[in-house]
Short mmCIF file of C-alpha atoms in Angstrom, two decimals:
data_model
loop_
_atom_site.label_atom_id
_atom_site.label_comp_id
_atom_site.label_asym_id
_atom_site.label_seq_id
_atom_site.Cartn_x
_atom_site.Cartn_y
_atom_site.Cartn_z
CA MET A 1 0.00 -0.17 -0.03
CA ILE A 2 2.88 2.34 0.96
CA ILE A 3 4.73 1.51 -2.40
CA GLY A 4 1.41 2.28 -4.25
CA GLU A 5 0.81 5.84 -2.56
CA ILE A 6 4.59 6.70 -3.52
CA LYS A 7 3.96 5.54 -7.14
CA ARG A 8 0.53 7.56 -7.08
CA TYR A 9 2.48 10.69 -5.81
CA LEU A 10 5.21 10.31 -8.45
CA ARG A 11 2.86 10.03 -11.15
CA ASP A 12 0.45 12.95 -10.27
CA ASN A 13 3.09 15.37 -9.31
CA ASN A 14 5.21 15.78 -12.48
CA ALA A 15 5.14 18.75 -14.54
CA ILE A 16 3.48 16.91 -17.48
CA ARG A 17 0.45 14.42 -16.68
CA VAL A 18 0.89 11.23 -18.40
CA SER A 19 -1.63 8.51 -18.26
CA ARG A 20 -1.06 5.46 -16.08
CA SER A 21 -0.93 2.93 -19.04
CA VAL A 22 1.53 4.93 -21.05
CA ARG A 23 3.83 5.29 -17.91
CA ASP A 24 3.52 1.81 -17.35
CA LEU A 25 4.33 0.87 -20.82
CA ALA A 26 7.48 3.09 -20.71
CA TYR A 27 8.72 1.38 -17.57
CA ARG A 28 8.20 -1.88 -18.99
CA ALA A 29 10.12 -0.96 -21.98
CA LEU A 30 13.07 0.51 -19.96
CA GLN A 31 13.12 -2.99 -17.96
CA VAL A 32 13.34 -4.67 -21.05
CA ARG A 33 15.89 -2.65 -22.19
CA GLU A 34 18.04 -3.27 -19.30
CA LEU A 35 17.40 -6.72 -19.59
CA LEU A 36 18.44 -6.85 -23.36
CA THR A 37 21.63 -4.77 -22.77
CA GLY A 38 22.54 -7.41 -20.16
CA ARG A 39 22.32 -10.07 -22.45
CA SER A 40 24.16 -8.61 -25.41
CA ASN A 41 26.45 -6.00 -23.89
CA GLY A 42 24.94 -3.40 -26.26
CA GLU A 43 22.27 -1.15 -26.69
CA PRO A 44 18.90 -2.85 -28.10
CA SER A 45 16.87 -1.49 -30.82
CA VAL A 46 13.35 -0.36 -30.43
CA GLU A 47 12.43 -3.24 -32.66
CA GLU A 48 14.13 -5.70 -30.43
CA ILE A 49 12.04 -4.33 -27.40
CA VAL A 50 8.98 -4.69 -29.62
CA ALA A 51 9.79 -8.12 -30.44
CA TYR A 52 10.73 -9.13 -26.84
CA LEU A 53 7.39 -7.59 -25.57
CA ALA A 54 5.44 -9.67 -28.22
CA GLU A 55 7.00 -12.71 -27.50
CA ASN A 56 5.79 -12.11 -23.82
CA GLY A 57 2.46 -11.62 -24.68
CA GLU A 58 2.63 -7.72 -24.69
CA PRO A 59 2.15 -6.89 -28.46
CA HIS A 60 3.00 -3.11 -29.18
CA THR A 61 3.84 -1.08 -32.15
CA LYS A 62 7.18 0.72 -32.63
CA GLU A 63 5.37 3.94 -32.21
CA GLU A 64 3.81 3.23 -29.22
CA ILE A 65 6.91 2.44 -27.34
CA VAL A 66 8.76 5.42 -28.67
CA ASN A 67 5.74 7.76 -27.76
CA ALA A 68 5.78 6.09 -24.29
CA LEU A 69 9.47 6.44 -23.87
CA GLU A 70 9.06 10.08 -25.01
CA ALA A 71 6.53 10.76 -22.60
CA ILE A 72 8.14 10.04 -19.41
CA VAL A 73 11.19 12.29 -20.26
CA GLU A 74 11.19 15.31 -17.94
CA PRO A 75 10.82 18.62 -19.73
CA VAL A 76 13.80 20.92 -19.70
CA SER A 77 13.38 24.62 -18.97
CA LEU A 78 14.52 27.26 -21.41
CA TYR A 79 16.34 28.53 -18.50
CA ASP A 80 18.37 25.31 -17.59
CA PRO A 81 22.21 25.81 -17.72
CA VAL A 82 23.80 24.00 -20.56
CA CYS A 83 27.27 25.10 -19.69
CA GLY A 84 28.31 26.74 -16.56
CA ASP A 85 26.80 26.77 -12.98
CA GLY A 86 23.80 29.10 -13.77
CA SER A 87 25.11 31.80 -11.55
CA SER A 88 24.58 35.40 -12.11
CA SER A 89 28.51 35.82 -13.29
CA GLY A 90 27.34 35.79 -16.94
CA ASP A 91 29.48 32.82 -17.90
CA SER A 92 26.54 30.51 -18.34
CA LEU A 93 25.07 29.14 -21.51
CA TYR A 94 21.44 28.42 -21.06
CA VAL A 95 19.09 26.15 -23.42
CA MET A 96 17.32 29.18 -24.83
CA ASP A 97 20.83 30.38 -26.22
CA GLN A 98 21.00 27.16 -28.09
CA ILE A 99 17.78 27.50 -29.74
CA ARG A 100 16.98 29.99 -32.87
CA ASP A 101 14.09 30.18 -35.21
CA VAL A 102 15.41 30.02 -38.89
CA SER A 103 12.20 30.80 -40.24
CA ASP A 104 12.08 34.29 -38.97
CA SER A 105 15.22 35.33 -40.47
CA GLU A 106 15.65 38.88 -42.10
CA GLU A 107 15.12 37.49 -45.64
CA ALA A 108 11.99 35.69 -44.74
CA TRP A 109 10.61 38.79 -43.14
CA LEU A 110 11.72 40.85 -46.48
CA GLU A 111 9.99 38.17 -48.73
CA ASN A 112 6.91 38.33 -46.61
CA ILE A 113 6.84 42.15 -47.30
CA ALA A 114 7.29 41.69 -50.72
CA LEU A 115 4.42 38.96 -51.00
CA LYS A 116 2.07 41.29 -49.14
CA GLU A 117 2.98 44.15 -51.54
CA ALA A 118 2.55 41.93 -54.68
CA LEU A 119 -0.90 40.62 -53.48
CA LYS A 120 -2.12 44.35 -53.07
CA GLN A 121 -1.82 44.45 -56.79
CA LEU A 122 -4.11 41.61 -57.58
CA SER A 123 -7.89 42.33 -58.42
CA PRO A 124 -10.34 41.45 -55.60
CA ARG A 125 -11.42 38.31 -57.51
CA GLU A 126 -7.78 37.18 -57.87
CA LYS A 127 -6.93 38.09 -54.12
CA ASN A 128 -10.02 35.91 -53.26
CA ILE A 129 -8.98 32.99 -55.33
CA VAL A 130 -5.25 32.94 -54.18
CA ALA A 131 -6.42 33.24 -50.70
CA MET A 132 -8.84 30.23 -50.80
CA ARG A 133 -6.08 28.25 -52.54
CA PHE A 134 -3.09 28.81 -50.75
CA PHE A 135 -4.11 30.26 -47.46
CA LYS A 136 -7.36 28.00 -46.91
CA GLY A 137 -6.00 25.03 -48.81
CA LYS A 138 -9.09 24.62 -50.95
CA THR A 139 -8.94 22.91 -54.59
CA GLN A 140 -9.87 24.70 -57.63
CA MET A 141 -12.94 22.70 -57.78
CA GLU A 142 -13.94 23.93 -54.24
CA VAL A 143 -13.04 27.50 -55.18
CA ALA A 144 -15.08 27.12 -58.54
CA ALA A 145 -18.20 25.99 -56.72
CA GLU A 146 -17.90 28.63 -54.08
CA ILE A 147 -17.49 31.58 -56.30
CA GLY A 148 -19.59 30.32 -59.20
CA ILE A 149 -17.21 29.69 -61.79
CA SER A 150 -15.75 26.77 -63.91
CA GLN A 151 -12.84 24.93 -62.57
CA ALA A 152 -10.87 25.82 -65.87
CA GLN A 153 -11.66 29.80 -65.01
CA VAL A 154 -10.27 29.42 -61.63
CA SER A 155 -7.12 27.42 -63.02
CA ARG A 156 -6.59 30.22 -65.53
CA LEU A 157 -7.13 33.30 -63.08
CA GLU A 158 -4.96 31.39 -60.58
CA LYS A 159 -2.09 30.98 -63.04
CA GLY A 160 -2.41 34.79 -64.02
CA ALA A 161 -2.50 35.88 -60.52
CA LEU A 162 0.59 33.79 -59.58
CA GLU A 163 2.48 35.29 -62.79
CA ARG A 164 1.77 38.60 -61.71
CA ILE A 165 3.03 37.98 -57.99
CA ARG A 166 6.28 36.32 -59.27
CA LYS A 167 6.97 39.52 -61.47
CA GLN A 168 6.36 41.85 -58.54
CA ILE A 169 8.69 39.87 -56.29
#
């Protein structure tokens, strides 16, 4: 009973809540990994863990095992020191210093402005077609049905609008 209460406390007081079944599967996979590591003196693959569990009456997919193992990993704070002791001396390197968003580069920003300017040059009908096709993910047939023209007309208008956008950019 005491062990059960300790397990419940550890399960319920983590930063991210993971279901009991996923957590149990992850711990079982870890046990199997330890067992197989001891047998072969090498790190077993996920496929070997899946095969071992299946042989012992616990069939699971590779994805289930991988997801379960990833679910029990403690989250890392952006403010955790990677290098240094984390003191205020300024010599520490944090996780956030290692992460950067390459999609928000200066080039992408400039291209975004150029695209917006090019879209302003289109007719309202062309803007509507481009918006539905590329921003809302609709097919040419869906666009045609929505605005009441043929698919061929949508194709022709879209092609002309894209050509004008290319020339503008």
